[in-house]
Short mmCIF file of C-alpha atoms and ligand atoms in Angstrom, two decimals:
data_model
loop_
_atom_site.label_atom_id
_atom_site.label_comp_id
_atom_site.label_asym_id
_atom_site.label_seq_id
_atom_site.Cartn_x
_atom_site.Cartn_y
_atom_site.Cartn_z
CA MET A 1 -10.67 -0.64 -40.56
CA SER A 2 -9.24 2.71 -39.41
CA LYS A 3 -6.48 2.51 -36.83
CA ASN A 4 -8.52 4.81 -34.61
CA ILE A 5 -11.62 2.59 -34.21
CA PHE A 6 -11.93 0.48 -31.06
CA ASP A 7 -14.50 -1.52 -29.10
CA VAL A 8 -13.68 0.35 -25.88
CA ILE A 9 -11.81 3.55 -25.08
CA ILE A 10 -10.72 3.96 -21.46
CA ILE A 11 -9.95 7.48 -20.30
CA GLY A 12 -7.24 7.12 -17.65
CA ALA A 13 -4.31 4.69 -17.26
CA GLY A 14 -4.48 4.69 -13.46
CA SER A 15 -5.38 2.40 -10.56
CA VAL A 16 -8.66 1.30 -12.14
CA GLY A 17 -8.17 2.07 -15.86
CA LEU A 18 -5.23 -0.33 -16.22
CA PRO A 19 -6.88 -3.42 -14.66
CA ALA A 20 -10.08 -2.68 -16.60
CA ALA A 21 -8.10 -2.56 -19.86
CA LYS A 22 -6.48 -5.92 -19.10
CA SER A 23 -9.79 -7.59 -18.25
CA LEU A 24 -11.51 -6.16 -21.34
CA ALA A 25 -8.68 -7.34 -23.60
CA GLU A 26 -9.05 -10.82 -22.08
CA LYS A 27 -12.67 -10.70 -23.28
CA LYS A 28 -11.30 -10.10 -26.78
CA MET A 29 -12.31 -6.44 -26.87
CA ARG A 30 -10.18 -4.02 -28.92
CA VAL A 31 -9.12 -1.57 -26.24
CA LEU A 32 -7.50 1.87 -26.36
CA VAL A 33 -6.35 3.63 -23.19
CA LEU A 34 -5.86 7.40 -23.37
CA ASP A 35 -3.97 9.30 -20.69
CA ALA A 36 -2.91 12.91 -20.43
CA GLN A 37 0.27 11.91 -18.57
CA ALA A 38 3.45 10.64 -20.25
CA SER A 39 3.26 7.06 -18.93
CA PRO A 40 0.94 4.75 -16.95
CA GLY A 41 0.08 5.23 -13.27
CA GLN A 42 1.45 8.78 -12.99
CA ALA A 43 -1.46 10.45 -11.17
CA ASN A 44 -2.89 9.00 -7.94
CA ALA A 45 -1.97 5.42 -8.76
CA LYS A 46 1.63 5.98 -7.67
CA LYS A 47 0.59 8.00 -4.60
CA ALA A 48 -1.18 5.10 -2.88
CA ILE A 49 0.72 3.51 0.01
CA GLY A 50 -0.31 0.01 -1.06
CA GLY A 51 -2.82 -1.07 1.60
CA ILE A 52 -5.25 -3.75 0.42
CA ARG A 53 -8.11 -4.90 2.63
CA ALA A 54 -11.47 -6.59 2.26
CA THR A 55 -12.54 -5.53 5.76
CA HIS A 56 -14.99 -2.82 4.68
CA SER A 57 -18.55 -2.21 5.85
CA ASP A 58 -20.69 -2.91 2.77
CA TYR A 59 -21.33 -5.72 0.35
CA GLY A 60 -19.97 -4.12 -2.82
CA LYS A 61 -16.58 -3.08 -1.48
CA ILE A 62 -16.14 -6.33 0.42
CA ARG A 63 -16.88 -8.52 -2.61
CA ILE A 64 -14.72 -6.46 -4.96
CA SER A 65 -11.80 -6.30 -2.54
CA LEU A 66 -11.93 -10.03 -1.82
CA ARG A 67 -11.52 -10.62 -5.54
CA SER A 68 -8.74 -7.99 -5.74
CA ILE A 69 -6.87 -9.76 -2.95
CA GLU A 70 -7.08 -13.06 -4.86
CA ILE A 71 -5.74 -11.37 -7.97
CA PHE A 72 -2.93 -9.48 -6.22
CA ALA A 73 -1.92 -12.59 -4.25
CA GLY A 74 -1.75 -14.75 -7.36
CA MET A 75 -0.21 -12.16 -9.69
CA GLU A 76 3.41 -13.31 -9.48
CA GLU A 77 2.63 -17.00 -9.90
CA GLU A 78 0.18 -16.41 -12.72
CA SER A 79 1.95 -13.74 -14.71
CA GLY A 80 5.52 -13.67 -13.43
CA TYR A 81 5.32 -10.05 -12.24
CA ASP A 82 6.48 -9.39 -8.68
CA ILE A 83 4.27 -6.64 -7.24
CA GLY A 84 5.62 -6.82 -3.70
CA TRP A 85 2.55 -8.65 -2.41
CA LEU A 86 2.62 -9.30 1.34
CA ARG A 87 -0.20 -10.85 3.34
CA ASN A 88 0.53 -8.80 6.45
CA GLY A 89 -3.07 -8.24 7.59
CA TYR A 90 -4.80 -5.14 8.94
CA SER A 91 -5.44 -4.08 12.53
CA PHE A 92 -7.53 -1.34 14.13
CA PRO A 93 -6.42 -1.02 17.80
CA ALA A 94 -8.98 0.53 20.17
CA TYR A 95 -8.09 2.85 23.02
CA SER A 96 -11.62 3.85 24.03
CA GLU A 97 -14.83 2.02 24.86
CA LYS A 98 -16.53 3.86 21.98
CA ASP A 99 -14.00 2.70 19.37
CA GLU A 100 -14.09 -0.85 20.73
CA LYS A 101 -17.88 -0.88 20.40
CA THR A 102 -17.80 0.59 16.86
CA LEU A 103 -15.26 -1.98 15.70
CA LYS A 104 -17.07 -4.90 17.34
CA ASN A 105 -20.39 -3.85 15.79
CA LEU A 106 -18.74 -3.58 12.39
CA MET A 107 -17.24 -7.02 12.85
CA LYS A 108 -20.75 -8.48 13.08
CA ILE A 109 -21.45 -7.23 9.55
CA GLN A 110 -18.03 -8.35 8.36
CA HIS A 111 -18.62 -11.86 9.78
CA GLU A 112 -21.99 -12.02 7.99
CA PHE A 113 -20.06 -11.48 4.77
CA GLY A 114 -17.65 -14.28 5.73
CA LEU A 115 -14.59 -12.13 6.39
CA ASN A 116 -11.76 -13.49 8.48
CA ILE A 117 -11.51 -10.85 11.19
CA SER A 118 -11.34 -11.28 14.96
CA TRP A 119 -10.95 -9.31 18.15
CA ILE A 120 -7.64 -9.89 19.89
CA SER A 121 -6.47 -9.00 23.40
CA PRO A 122 -3.91 -6.26 24.13
CA GLU A 123 -1.34 -8.97 24.96
CA LYS A 124 -1.89 -10.75 21.66
CA TYR A 125 -1.74 -7.42 19.82
CA ASN A 126 1.58 -6.70 21.49
CA GLU A 127 2.89 -9.92 19.94
CA LEU A 128 1.89 -8.70 16.46
CA VAL A 129 3.10 -5.14 17.01
CA PRO A 130 5.80 -5.58 19.69
CA GLY A 131 6.27 -2.49 21.82
CA ILE A 132 2.96 -0.84 20.90
CA ASN A 133 1.74 1.61 23.54
CA MET A 134 -0.28 -0.60 25.93
CA GLU A 135 -1.61 2.26 28.05
CA GLY A 136 -5.39 2.18 27.70
CA LEU A 137 -5.27 -0.40 24.90
CA ARG A 138 -8.50 -2.42 24.98
CA GLY A 139 -7.69 -4.82 22.14
CA SER A 140 -7.71 -4.71 18.36
CA THR A 141 -9.33 -6.14 15.30
CA TYR A 142 -7.05 -8.36 13.24
CA SER A 143 -7.78 -9.50 9.70
CA PRO A 144 -4.83 -11.68 8.67
CA GLU A 145 -5.90 -12.16 5.05
CA ASP A 146 -5.65 -8.48 4.13
CA GLY A 147 -2.33 -7.35 2.72
CA SER A 148 -0.25 -4.88 0.78
CA ALA A 149 1.64 -4.48 -2.47
CA SER A 150 3.64 -1.86 -4.32
CA PRO A 151 1.37 0.42 -6.39
CA LEU A 152 4.36 1.30 -8.61
CA LEU A 153 5.14 -2.34 -9.39
CA ALA A 154 1.43 -3.14 -9.81
CA SER A 155 0.89 -0.35 -12.36
CA ASN A 156 3.89 -1.55 -14.32
CA ALA A 157 2.70 -5.18 -14.15
CA TYR A 158 -0.77 -4.21 -15.38
CA TYR A 159 0.68 -2.09 -18.16
CA GLN A 160 2.86 -4.99 -19.36
CA LEU A 161 -0.05 -7.43 -19.11
CA CYS A 162 -2.18 -5.02 -21.17
CA LEU A 163 0.50 -4.76 -23.86
CA GLU A 164 0.83 -8.56 -23.94
CA ARG A 165 -2.94 -8.72 -24.56
CA GLY A 166 -2.91 -6.22 -27.39
CA VAL A 167 -4.21 -3.10 -25.60
CA SER A 168 -3.26 0.16 -27.37
CA PHE A 169 -2.10 3.17 -25.37
CA ARG A 170 -1.76 6.84 -26.28
CA PHE A 171 0.02 8.91 -23.64
CA GLY A 172 0.27 12.67 -23.46
CA GLU A 173 -3.23 13.02 -24.92
CA LYS A 174 -5.93 14.74 -22.92
CA VAL A 175 -9.53 13.88 -23.78
CA THR A 176 -11.37 17.13 -24.46
CA ASP A 177 -14.73 16.04 -25.89
CA LEU A 178 -17.13 13.13 -26.24
CA LYS A 179 -19.86 12.90 -28.85
CA PHE A 180 -22.43 10.14 -28.71
CA ASN A 181 -23.90 8.76 -31.94
CA LYS A 182 -26.39 5.94 -32.29
CA ASP A 183 -23.82 3.13 -32.29
CA SER A 184 -20.54 4.85 -31.52
CA VAL A 185 -18.78 7.42 -29.36
CA GLU A 186 -16.44 9.97 -30.91
CA VAL A 187 -13.59 10.73 -28.52
CA THR A 188 -11.60 13.89 -29.18
CA THR A 189 -8.25 14.56 -27.57
CA ASP A 190 -5.99 17.60 -27.82
CA SER A 191 -4.22 15.92 -30.75
CA ASP A 192 -6.43 13.27 -32.39
CA ASN A 193 -9.90 11.74 -32.80
CA TYR A 194 -11.00 8.20 -32.02
CA SER A 195 -14.18 6.19 -32.29
CA SER A 196 -15.41 3.28 -30.20
CA HIS A 197 -18.52 1.45 -29.15
CA PHE A 198 -18.00 2.14 -25.43
CA VAL A 199 -16.15 4.79 -23.47
CA VAL A 200 -15.07 4.25 -19.84
CA ASN A 201 -14.52 7.23 -17.57
CA ALA A 202 -11.57 6.21 -15.34
CA ALA A 203 -10.23 9.76 -15.06
CA GLY A 204 -9.65 9.85 -11.27
CA ASN A 205 -9.34 13.48 -10.12
CA GLU A 206 -10.78 14.70 -13.46
CA ALA A 207 -13.81 12.36 -13.43
CA ARG A 208 -16.20 15.28 -13.05
CA GLU A 209 -14.79 17.13 -16.07
CA VAL A 210 -15.01 13.98 -18.21
CA GLY A 211 -18.52 13.26 -16.88
CA LYS A 212 -19.60 16.71 -18.06
CA MET A 213 -18.59 15.71 -21.60
CA ALA A 214 -21.31 13.04 -21.33
CA GLY A 215 -23.79 15.49 -19.80
CA LEU A 216 -23.38 14.11 -16.25
CA GLU A 217 -22.80 15.94 -13.00
CA LEU A 218 -20.62 13.43 -11.12
CA PRO A 219 -20.04 14.27 -7.45
CA VAL A 220 -16.32 13.50 -7.42
CA TYR A 221 -14.19 16.05 -5.58
CA PRO A 222 -10.49 15.32 -4.96
CA ASP A 223 -8.99 16.06 -1.57
CA CYS A 224 -5.31 16.00 -0.62
CA HIS A 225 -3.44 13.38 1.40
CA GLU A 226 0.26 13.08 2.19
CA ALA A 227 2.35 9.98 2.72
CA ALA A 228 5.98 9.01 3.31
CA ILE A 229 8.31 6.02 3.32
CA THR A 230 11.31 5.15 5.50
CA GLU A 231 14.56 3.34 4.91
CA PRO A 232 14.21 -0.48 4.89
CA VAL A 233 14.84 -2.24 8.20
CA LYS A 234 14.44 -5.81 9.46
CA ARG A 235 10.77 -6.76 9.87
CA PHE A 236 9.67 -5.78 13.39
CA PHE A 237 5.87 -5.69 13.25
CA GLY A 238 3.16 -7.46 11.31
CA PRO A 239 -0.09 -5.83 10.23
CA MET A 240 -1.14 -2.42 8.92
CA VAL A 241 -1.93 -0.35 12.02
CA VAL A 242 -4.87 2.04 11.71
CA ASP A 243 -5.17 4.43 14.64
CA MET A 244 -8.74 5.70 14.48
CA ARG A 245 -8.41 8.39 17.13
CA PRO A 246 -8.76 11.94 15.91
CA ALA A 247 -6.34 14.68 16.96
CA GLU A 248 -6.07 18.36 16.14
CA GLY A 249 -5.89 18.74 12.36
CA SER A 250 -6.29 15.07 11.56
CA LYS A 251 -8.55 12.06 11.78
CA ASN A 252 -7.05 8.59 11.54
CA TYR A 253 -3.56 7.69 10.36
CA TYR A 254 -2.10 4.35 9.32
CA PHE A 255 1.23 2.66 8.68
CA TYR A 256 2.69 -0.71 7.81
CA GLN A 257 6.00 -2.32 6.95
CA ASN A 258 6.14 -3.32 3.30
CA ASN A 259 7.73 -6.43 1.83
CA GLU A 260 11.09 -4.64 1.60
CA GLY A 261 11.01 -3.62 5.27
CA GLN A 262 10.16 0.05 4.69
CA VAL A 263 7.51 1.66 6.87
CA VAL A 264 4.94 3.53 4.77
CA PHE A 265 2.52 5.95 6.41
CA CYS A 266 -0.35 8.29 5.67
CA ILE A 267 -2.77 10.55 7.57
CA THR A 268 -6.32 11.83 7.00
CA PRO A 269 -6.42 15.63 7.39
CA ASP A 270 -9.35 17.19 9.24
CA PRO A 271 -10.88 19.32 7.89
CA PRO A 272 -10.27 17.83 4.44
CA ILE A 273 -7.99 19.77 2.08
CA PRO A 274 -9.89 20.06 -1.21
CA GLY A 275 -8.06 20.52 -4.50
CA THR A 276 -5.33 18.90 -6.53
CA CYS A 277 -2.14 20.60 -5.36
CA SER A 278 0.51 17.90 -5.02
CA GLU A 279 3.23 19.95 -3.29
CA SER A 280 4.38 18.41 0.00
CA THR A 281 3.70 20.59 3.05
CA SER A 282 5.59 21.38 6.24
CA VAL A 283 2.53 20.41 8.29
CA TYR A 284 2.42 16.71 7.53
CA PHE A 285 5.62 15.42 9.18
CA PRO A 286 5.33 17.04 12.59
CA GLN A 287 1.65 16.14 12.62
CA ILE A 288 2.00 12.43 11.88
CA ALA A 289 5.43 11.75 13.40
CA ARG A 290 4.29 12.90 16.85
CA ARG A 291 1.24 10.67 16.71
CA MET A 292 3.10 7.64 15.36
CA VAL A 293 5.92 7.77 17.90
CA LYS A 294 3.49 8.17 20.79
CA LEU A 295 1.59 5.10 19.63
CA TYR A 296 4.64 3.09 18.69
CA PRO A 297 7.87 4.43 20.26
CA ARG A 298 10.05 1.96 18.29
CA LEU A 299 9.40 4.01 15.14
CA ALA A 300 11.37 6.95 16.56
CA ASN A 301 14.75 5.96 15.11
CA LEU A 302 13.66 5.29 11.54
CA LYS A 303 14.94 7.58 8.81
CA VAL A 304 12.36 8.87 6.37
CA ARG A 305 13.46 8.66 2.74
CA ARG A 306 10.83 10.67 0.90
CA SER A 307 7.32 12.03 1.16
CA TRP A 308 4.66 12.87 -1.40
CA ARG A 309 1.18 14.28 -1.72
CA GLY A 310 -1.72 13.13 -3.84
CA GLN A 311 -5.49 13.01 -3.78
CA TYR A 312 -8.42 10.79 -2.95
CA PRO A 313 -11.08 11.31 -5.67
CA MET A 314 -13.87 11.54 -3.09
CA THR A 315 -17.62 11.05 -3.38
CA PRO A 316 -19.95 12.43 -0.70
CA ASP A 317 -20.58 9.00 0.87
CA GLY A 318 -17.15 7.44 0.34
CA PHE A 319 -18.30 4.83 -2.19
CA PRO A 320 -17.22 4.73 -5.84
CA ILE A 321 -19.54 5.32 -8.78
CA VAL A 322 -19.48 2.36 -11.14
CA GLY A 323 -21.79 1.31 -13.96
CA PHE A 324 -23.81 2.55 -16.92
CA PRO A 325 -25.87 5.60 -16.02
CA GLU A 326 -29.48 5.65 -17.20
CA ASN A 327 -29.95 6.41 -20.91
CA LEU A 328 -26.22 6.29 -21.69
CA PRO A 329 -25.59 2.71 -22.87
CA GLN A 330 -22.21 3.58 -24.42
CA TYR A 331 -20.71 5.35 -21.40
CA PHE A 332 -19.44 3.56 -18.26
CA ASN A 333 -18.51 5.22 -14.95
CA LEU A 334 -15.44 3.89 -13.13
CA VAL A 335 -14.87 6.87 -10.86
CA GLY A 336 -14.87 8.19 -7.29
CA MET A 337 -12.43 5.64 -5.89
CA CYS A 338 -11.82 7.72 -2.75
CA GLY A 339 -8.94 6.29 -0.68
CA GLN A 340 -9.34 2.79 -2.07
CA GLY A 341 -8.75 2.78 -5.80
CA PHE A 342 -5.65 0.62 -5.57
CA MET A 343 -7.35 -2.15 -3.60
CA LEU A 344 -10.57 -1.98 -5.64
CA GLY A 345 -8.86 -1.79 -9.05
CA PRO A 346 -8.39 -5.47 -10.02
CA GLY A 347 -11.86 -6.55 -8.87
CA LEU A 348 -13.53 -3.55 -10.50
CA GLY A 349 -11.56 -4.18 -13.70
CA GLU A 350 -13.13 -7.62 -14.01
CA LEU A 351 -16.57 -6.28 -13.14
CA THR A 352 -16.24 -3.61 -15.84
CA ALA A 353 -15.32 -6.24 -18.42
CA ARG A 354 -18.36 -8.34 -17.51
CA CYS A 355 -20.65 -5.29 -17.75
CA LEU A 356 -19.33 -4.28 -21.18
CA THR A 357 -19.53 -7.78 -22.61
CA ALA A 358 -22.98 -8.61 -21.19
CA THR A 359 -21.54 -11.44 -19.09
CA LYS A 360 -22.61 -10.19 -15.66
CA ASN A 361 -23.48 -12.71 -12.95
CA ASP A 362 -26.22 -12.41 -10.27
CA ASP A 363 -23.76 -11.13 -7.69
CA ASP A 364 -22.65 -8.29 -9.96
CA ASP A 365 -26.04 -6.56 -9.79
CA ARG A 366 -25.90 -6.55 -5.99
CA ILE A 367 -22.38 -5.09 -6.10
CA LEU A 368 -23.36 -2.47 -8.68
CA ALA A 369 -26.28 -1.39 -6.47
CA SER A 370 -23.73 -0.25 -3.82
CA PHE A 371 -21.97 1.89 -6.44
CA ALA A 372 -24.95 3.20 -8.47
CA PHE A 373 -24.78 6.75 -9.79
CA ASN A 374 -28.48 7.29 -9.02
CA ARG A 375 -28.10 6.61 -5.26
CA ASP A 376 -28.75 9.54 -2.92
CA PHE A 377 -25.15 9.71 -1.54
CA SER A 378 -26.46 10.31 1.97
CA GLY A 379 -24.83 7.23 3.54
CA THR A 380 -21.39 7.16 5.09
CA GLU A 381 -18.77 4.49 4.70
CA ALA A 382 -17.45 3.51 8.15
CA PHE A 383 -13.79 3.84 7.15
CA LYS A 384 -13.35 5.94 4.02
C1 LIG B 401 -1.33 9.45 0.00
C2 LIG B 401 -2.29 8.46 -0.59
C3 LIG B 401 -2.34 7.16 -0.08
C4 LIG B 401 -3.24 6.24 -0.62
N1 LIG B 401 -3.22 4.95 -0.13
C5 LIG B 401 -4.04 4.02 -0.70
C6 LIG B 401 -3.98 2.67 -0.27
O1 LIG B 401 -3.20 2.30 0.61
N2 LIG B 401 -4.83 1.78 -0.85
C7 LIG B 401 -5.72 2.15 -1.84
O2 LIG B 401 -6.47 1.30 -2.31
N3 LIG B 401 -5.76 3.43 -2.27
C8 LIG B 401 -4.96 4.37 -1.73
N4 LIG B 401 -5.01 5.67 -2.16
C9 LIG B 401 -6.06 6.07 -3.11
C10 LIG B 401 -5.70 5.71 -4.53
O3 LIG B 401 -4.44 6.23 -4.86
C11 LIG B 401 -6.79 6.27 -5.47
O4 LIG B 401 -8.07 5.88 -5.03
C12 LIG B 401 -6.60 5.74 -6.87
O5 LIG B 401 -5.30 5.98 -7.35
C13 LIG B 401 -7.63 6.35 -7.84
O6 LIG B 401 -7.54 5.61 -9.02
P1 LIG B 401 -8.08 6.18 -10.40
O7 LIG B 401 -7.71 5.17 -11.44
O8 LIG B 401 -9.49 6.58 -10.24
O9 LIG B 401 -7.25 7.53 -10.64
P2 LIG B 401 -5.73 7.73 -11.09
O10 LIG B 401 -4.88 6.58 -10.68
O11 LIG B 401 -5.37 9.08 -10.64
O12 LIG B 401 -5.84 7.67 -12.69
C14 LIG B 401 -6.60 8.59 -13.43
C15 LIG B 401 -5.88 8.84 -14.73
O13 LIG B 401 -6.74 9.55 -15.61
C16 LIG B 401 -5.97 10.43 -16.39
N5 LIG B 401 -6.86 11.49 -16.92
C17 LIG B 401 -7.67 12.31 -16.22
N6 LIG B 401 -8.37 13.12 -17.04
C18 LIG B 401 -7.99 12.79 -18.30
C19 LIG B 401 -8.35 13.27 -19.58
N7 LIG B 401 -9.26 14.25 -19.74
N8 LIG B 401 -7.75 12.73 -20.66
C20 LIG B 401 -6.82 11.74 -20.53
N9 LIG B 401 -6.45 11.25 -19.32
C21 LIG B 401 -7.02 11.76 -18.23
C22 LIG B 401 -4.92 10.95 -15.40
O14 LIG B 401 -3.78 11.45 -16.08
C23 LIG B 401 -4.63 9.69 -14.57
O15 LIG B 401 -3.49 8.99 -15.06
C24 LIG B 401 -4.11 6.62 -1.67
C25 LIG B 401 -4.05 7.92 -2.18
C26 LIG B 401 -3.14 8.84 -1.67
C27 LIG B 401 -3.08 10.21 -2.24
#
């Protein structure tokens, strides 16, 4: 058999491509991962700040993230790789009647799906986030089972786990063409040719370009987000804090203290900044620092170590596109991860493996319906 023939070729060694490769190899598939970058996790995977929550607003994301949390939480014990997992929880404090109502309504749906999330008083919230600005605080959601991990360590762990399971990788090769035959797909890169039974599009920012190679018009448009990390300090607050209130130039922003004591933070620009430029700007720091210190004055003395900019590969409704499109049984979409590819990755990896090995369960079809390519994209995810 030629060295270039595989059961599955995954385009993209990122947040979702790596876990998918591991899960497929565990199903005894011969897997090749192709990536244009020089090593795994070099595009948006390493830009994520590491937040992992199941407290979403729809069935698909909730189910997938619950499974991801199980996988992340058990990773060190099962495989020996420390990924910096911390079950620190998530919180959405409310400072207006409107936000309180929105969050409480969403909690009804989240409770229907069995999520552990509750409404806590301002006093209780002040115990979790001591010194938080209490002026006008009406309470907060708190979901203690959500958590965080290091995206850098997780990419490395997944890469090692893939190698241990026999996955092949070719780095520095950009996929330039796909040709579909009756029983195989020919994958052309800028330096070689490969053949496989299935091809998985996990190309993140470039999902649309790769989709075009399969004749698809995928609505995935990256937009830019900046983040930063401080020096490590002794743990002084618990959960991820998501401040939903908009301000000039931005929507929500969020921050947490990771397992090494560093505070990591990120903001959602408004209007969105389309494109793939990853140069840090002079706008981000003044914009977020002012907001963070007003909300939580204790942050004022922290020293910031570095900042970075990356993208969310966005879809119009904020949900990913996952599954086989109609009439393309050899091509699988694993794209449009928006701001949640890190937390969705492990669960989606397993789902992908079940789809490609015809071992789906009843629940999978309900999950896939949330992420179908042929949906109308008119909905809106509550917290993209
Ligand atoms: C500042 C910031 C903070 C974030 N915080 C979080 C967070 O807390 N939690 C969370 O879940 N998510 C977060 N995200 C979002 C998360 O980073 C993305 O959703 C996720 O990385 C997307 O995963 P992906 O695998 O689709 O893409 P990527 O990880 O970008 O991987 C795609 C890969 O495909 C390769 N590729 C593309 N085209 C080709 C081609 N033609 N040939 C070969 N290779 C190709 C690329 O080189 C790349 O390595 C954050 C993002 C940013 C920017």
